[in-house]
PDB file of C-alpha atoms in Angstrom:
ATOM      1  CA  MET S   1       0.000   0.000   0.000  1.00  0.00           C
ATOM      2  CA  HIS S   2       1.088   3.574  -0.409  1.00  0.00           C
ATOM      3  CA  PHE S   3       1.683   5.726   2.680  1.00  0.00           C
ATOM      4  CA  GLN S   4       1.951   9.488   2.754  1.00  0.00           C
ATOM      5  CA  LEU S   5       2.799  11.508   5.878  1.00  0.00           C
ATOM      6  CA  VAL S   6       2.219  15.227   5.443  1.00  0.00           C
ATOM      7  CA  SER S   7       2.601  18.154   7.830  1.00  0.00           C
ATOM      8  CA  VAL S   8       2.542  21.918   7.556  1.00  0.00           C
ATOM      9  CA  SER S   9       6.311  21.828   6.972  1.00  0.00           C
ATOM     10  CA  GLY S  10       5.985  19.423   4.034  1.00  0.00           C
ATOM     11  CA  THR S  11       5.867  15.749   3.119  1.00  0.00           C
ATOM     12  CA  LYS S  12       7.849  13.591   5.565  1.00  0.00           C
ATOM     13  CA  PHE S  13       7.182  10.172   3.989  1.00  0.00           C
ATOM     14  CA  ASP S  14       5.786   9.250   0.576  1.00  0.00           C
ATOM     15  CA  ASP S  15       6.462   5.615  -0.356  1.00  0.00           C
ATOM     16  CA  ASP S  16       5.099   2.090  -0.251  1.00  0.00           C
ATOM     17  CA  ALA S  17       4.684   0.507   3.174  1.00  0.00           C
ATOM     18  CA  TYR S  18       3.695  -2.918   4.453  1.00  0.00           C
ATOM     19  CA  GLU S  19       2.385  -1.689   7.818  1.00  0.00           C
ATOM     20  CA  VAL S  20       1.671   1.661   9.464  1.00  0.00           C
ATOM     21  CA  LEU S  21       1.168   1.911  13.241  1.00  0.00           C
ATOM     22  CA  VAL S  22      -0.849   4.986  14.261  1.00  0.00           C
ATOM     23  CA  PRO S  23      -1.455   6.170  17.851  1.00  0.00           C
ATOM     24  CA  THR S  24      -5.166   6.913  18.362  1.00  0.00           C
ATOM     25  CA  ARG S  25      -7.341   7.596  21.395  1.00  0.00           C
ATOM     26  CA  GLY S  26      -8.328   3.927  21.464  1.00  0.00           C
ATOM     27  CA  GLY S  27      -4.733   2.669  21.253  1.00  0.00           C
ATOM     28  CA  VAL S  28      -2.291   1.947  18.452  1.00  0.00           C
ATOM     29  CA  VAL S  29      -3.974   0.945  15.176  1.00  0.00           C
ATOM     30  CA  GLY S  30      -2.049  -1.309  12.788  1.00  0.00           C
ATOM     31  CA  ILE S  31      -2.919  -0.611   9.154  1.00  0.00           C
ATOM     32  CA  PHE S  32      -2.142  -3.083   6.356  1.00  0.00           C
ATOM     33  CA  GLU S  33      -3.065  -3.377   2.674  1.00  0.00           C
ATOM     34  CA  HIS S  34      -6.854  -3.842   2.220  1.00  0.00           C
ATOM     35  CA  HIS S  35      -7.633  -2.270   5.617  1.00  0.00           C
ATOM     36  CA  MET S  36     -11.256  -1.201   5.834  1.00  0.00           C
ATOM     37  CA  PRO S  37     -11.852   2.464   4.958  1.00  0.00           C
ATOM     38  CA  LEU S  38     -11.209   4.652   7.966  1.00  0.00           C
ATOM     39  CA  ILE S  39     -10.891   8.268   9.014  1.00  0.00           C
ATOM     40  CA  SER S  40      -9.642   8.756  12.563  1.00  0.00           C
ATOM     41  CA  ALA S  41      -8.067  11.370  14.793  1.00  0.00           C
ATOM     42  CA  ALA S  42      -4.618  10.543  16.115  1.00  0.00           C
ATOM     43  CA  GLN S  43      -3.069  11.260  19.482  1.00  0.00           C
ATOM     44  CA  PRO S  44       0.401  12.668  20.028  1.00  0.00           C
ATOM     45  CA  GLY S  45       2.794   9.733  19.996  1.00  0.00           C
ATOM     46  CA  ILE S  46       5.016   7.593  17.813  1.00  0.00           C
ATOM     47  CA  LEU S  47       3.853   6.713  14.299  1.00  0.00           C
ATOM     48  CA  SER S  48       5.829   3.757  12.893  1.00  0.00           C
ATOM     49  CA  VAL S  49       6.236   2.442   9.345  1.00  0.00           C
ATOM     50  CA  ARG S  50       7.354  -1.041   8.284  1.00  0.00           C
ATOM     51  CA  LYS S  51       8.325  -0.896   4.607  1.00  0.00           C
ATOM     52  CA  LYS S  52       8.438  -4.674   3.908  1.00  0.00           C
ATOM     53  CA  SER S  53       6.792  -7.620   5.660  1.00  0.00           C
ATOM     54  CA  SER S  54      10.226  -9.162   6.284  1.00  0.00           C
ATOM     55  CA  ASP S  55      11.597  -6.027   7.989  1.00  0.00           C
ATOM     56  CA  PRO S  56      12.397  -6.588  11.688  1.00  0.00           C
ATOM     57  CA  ASP S  57      11.083  -4.195  14.338  1.00  0.00           C
ATOM     58  CA  SER S  58      14.565  -2.670  14.566  1.00  0.00           C
ATOM     59  CA  SER S  59      14.213  -1.349  11.006  1.00  0.00           C
ATOM     60  CA  LEU S  60      10.882   0.432  11.499  1.00  0.00           C
ATOM     61  CA  GLU S  61      10.904   4.100  10.573  1.00  0.00           C
ATOM     62  CA  HIS S  62       9.535   6.183  13.462  1.00  0.00           C
ATOM     63  CA  PHE S  63       8.052   9.685  13.630  1.00  0.00           C
ATOM     64  CA  ALA S  64       6.914  11.727  16.634  1.00  0.00           C
ATOM     65  CA  ILE S  65       3.538  13.237  15.799  1.00  0.00           C
ATOM     66  CA  ASN S  66       1.534  15.918  17.558  1.00  0.00           C
ATOM     67  CA  GLY S  67      -1.850  14.604  16.549  1.00  0.00           C
ATOM     68  CA  GLY S  68      -3.533  14.716  13.187  1.00  0.00           C
ATOM     69  CA  VAL S  69      -5.913  12.731  11.011  1.00  0.00           C
ATOM     70  CA  VAL S  70      -5.378   9.386   9.301  1.00  0.00           C
ATOM     71  CA  GLU S  71      -7.364   8.462   6.190  1.00  0.00           C
ATOM     72  CA  VAL S  72      -7.359   4.876   4.874  1.00  0.00           C
ATOM     73  CA  ASP S  73      -9.027   3.707   1.669  1.00  0.00           C
ATOM     74  CA  GLY S  74      -7.781   0.102   1.534  1.00  0.00           C
ATOM     75  CA  HIS S  75      -4.876   0.683  -0.854  1.00  0.00           C
ATOM     76  CA  SER S  76      -3.377   3.860   0.531  1.00  0.00           C
ATOM     77  CA  VAL S  77      -2.952   5.632   3.834  1.00  0.00           C
ATOM     78  CA  ARG S  78      -2.653   9.373   4.206  1.00  0.00           C
ATOM     79  CA  PHE S  79      -1.765  10.992   7.498  1.00  0.00           C
ATOM     80  CA  ILE S  80      -2.120  14.745   7.861  1.00  0.00           C
ATOM     81  CA  ALA S  81      -0.212  15.773  10.966  1.00  0.00           C
ATOM     82  CA  ASP S  82      -0.241  18.923  13.041  1.00  0.00           C
ATOM     83  CA  ASP S  83       3.514  18.499  13.530  1.00  0.00           C
ATOM     84  CA  VAL S  84       5.975  15.721  12.646  1.00  0.00           C
ATOM     85  CA  THR S  85       9.478  15.153  13.962  1.00  0.00           C
ATOM     86  CA  THR S  86      11.757  12.661  12.216  1.00  0.00           C
ATOM     87  CA  SER S  87      14.534  10.757  13.971  1.00  0.00           C
ATOM     88  CA  ASP S  88      17.050  12.949  12.122  1.00  0.00           C
ATOM     89  CA  GLU S  89      15.464  16.087  13.588  1.00  0.00           C
ATOM     90  CA  VAL S  90      15.212  15.012  17.238  1.00  0.00           C
ATOM     91  CA  SER S  91      17.679  15.729  20.026  1.00  0.00           C
ATOM     92  CA  GLU S  92      17.412  13.699  23.232  1.00  0.00           C
ATOM     93  CA  GLN S  93      18.595  16.623  25.348  1.00  0.00           C
ATOM     94  CA  GLU S  94      16.123  19.087  23.792  1.00  0.00           C
ATOM     95  CA  ALA S  95      13.296  16.554  24.096  1.00  0.00           C
ATOM     96  CA  ALA S  96      14.090  15.932  27.778  1.00  0.00           C
ATOM     97  CA  THR S  97      14.142  19.686  28.446  1.00  0.00           C
ATOM     98  CA  ALA S  98      10.802  20.132  26.642  1.00  0.00           C
ATOM     99  CA  LEU S  99       9.306  17.279  28.677  1.00  0.00           C
ATOM    100  CA  LYS S 100      10.369  18.932  31.949  1.00  0.00           C
ATOM    101  CA  ARG S 101       8.831  22.235  30.804  1.00  0.00           C
ATOM    102  CA  ALA S 102       5.596  20.438  29.910  1.00  0.00           C
ATOM    103  CA  GLU S 103       5.503  18.750  33.330  1.00  0.00           C
ATOM    104  CA  GLU S 104       5.891  22.177  34.963  1.00  0.00           C
ATOM    105  CA  LEU S 105       3.034  23.550  32.840  1.00  0.00           C
ATOM    106  CA  VAL S 106       0.793  20.682  33.966  1.00  0.00           C
ATOM    107  CA  LYS S 107       1.566  21.487  37.617  1.00  0.00           C
ATOM    108  CA  SER S 108       0.987  25.226  37.194  1.00  0.00           C
ATOM    109  CA  ALA S 109      -2.112  25.095  34.963  1.00  0.00           C
ATOM    110  CA  ASP S 110      -4.769  27.413  36.367  1.00  0.00           C
ATOM    111  CA  SER S 111      -7.696  26.441  34.149  1.00  0.00           C
ATOM    112  CA  GLN S 112      -9.127  23.381  32.423  1.00  0.00           C
ATOM    113  CA  THR S 113      -8.040  24.780  29.057  1.00  0.00           C
ATOM    114  CA  ALA S 114      -4.479  25.367  30.250  1.00  0.00           C
ATOM    115  CA  LEU S 115      -4.395  21.876  31.781  1.00  0.00           C
ATOM    116  CA  HIS S 116      -5.678  20.291  28.566  1.00  0.00           C
ATOM    117  CA  GLU S 117      -3.065  22.140  26.487  1.00  0.00           C
ATOM    118  CA  ALA S 118      -0.313  21.230  28.965  1.00  0.00           C
ATOM    119  CA  HIS S 119      -1.257  17.528  28.835  1.00  0.00           C
ATOM    120  CA  HIS S 120      -1.208  17.651  25.023  1.00  0.00           C
ATOM    121  CA  LEU S 121       2.255  19.237  25.107  1.00  0.00           C
ATOM    122  CA  LEU S 122       3.344  16.628  27.662  1.00  0.00           C
ATOM    123  CA  ARG S 123       2.281  13.752  25.362  1.00  0.00           C
ATOM    124  CA  HIS S 124       4.029  15.335  22.377  1.00  0.00           C
ATOM    125  CA  SER S 125       7.228  16.028  24.330  1.00  0.00           C
ATOM    126  CA  SER S 126       7.164  12.479  25.664  1.00  0.00           C
ATOM    127  CA  ALA S 127       6.827  11.162  22.091  1.00  0.00           C
ATOM    128  CA  LYS S 128       9.849  13.197  20.982  1.00  0.00           C
ATOM    129  CA  LEU S 129      11.919  11.835  23.870  1.00  0.00           C
ATOM    130  CA  HIS S 130      10.787   8.298  23.031  1.00  0.00           C
ATOM    131  CA  LEU S 131      11.785   8.897  19.393  1.00  0.00           C
ATOM    132  CA  ALA S 132      15.244  10.073  20.491  1.00  0.00           C
ATOM    133  CA  GLN S 133      15.628   6.957  22.640  1.00  0.00           C
ATOM    134  CA  LEU S 134      14.541   4.699  19.760  1.00  0.00           C
ATOM    135  CA  LYS S 135      17.086   6.405  17.518  1.00  0.00           C
ATOM    136  CA  LYS S 136      19.828   5.895  20.099  1.00  0.00           C
ATOM    137  CA  ARG S 137      18.887   2.222  20.622  1.00  0.00           C
ATOM    138  CA  HIS S 138      18.865   1.400  16.896  1.00  0.00           C
ATOM    139  CA  HIS S 139      22.084   3.251  16.035  1.00  0.00           C
ATOM    140  CA  ARG S 140      24.348   1.422  18.482  1.00  0.00           C
TER     141      ARG S 140
END
């Protein structure tokens, strides 16, 4: 199937894929060729792509996403993301610093709206840190 990952900053992935793993509110959804048609909101987290069925987990391509919408038609998957970070763009130190800032925002939130936004930032910062750790683990 064809997979396209698009964000405001441009196309981050546009190629064939065997499997796409998308974080949603209900959990991670695995999408394969001939998946039933679907449109779903995604949560901040790690989106993973397996290019070939024989590829081991260590060769998955990972992206930190800040939410978005996934659209599946059975033969192609299109993900429109609010923000995408690739493993080449992530820094473990910057991600850890951002996570600490997000944790502080959660503690100091003075309204439901501020708390909701802080939790969203916390999930996205956590995803970036996880991406940096995946990158480190697979590049040893």
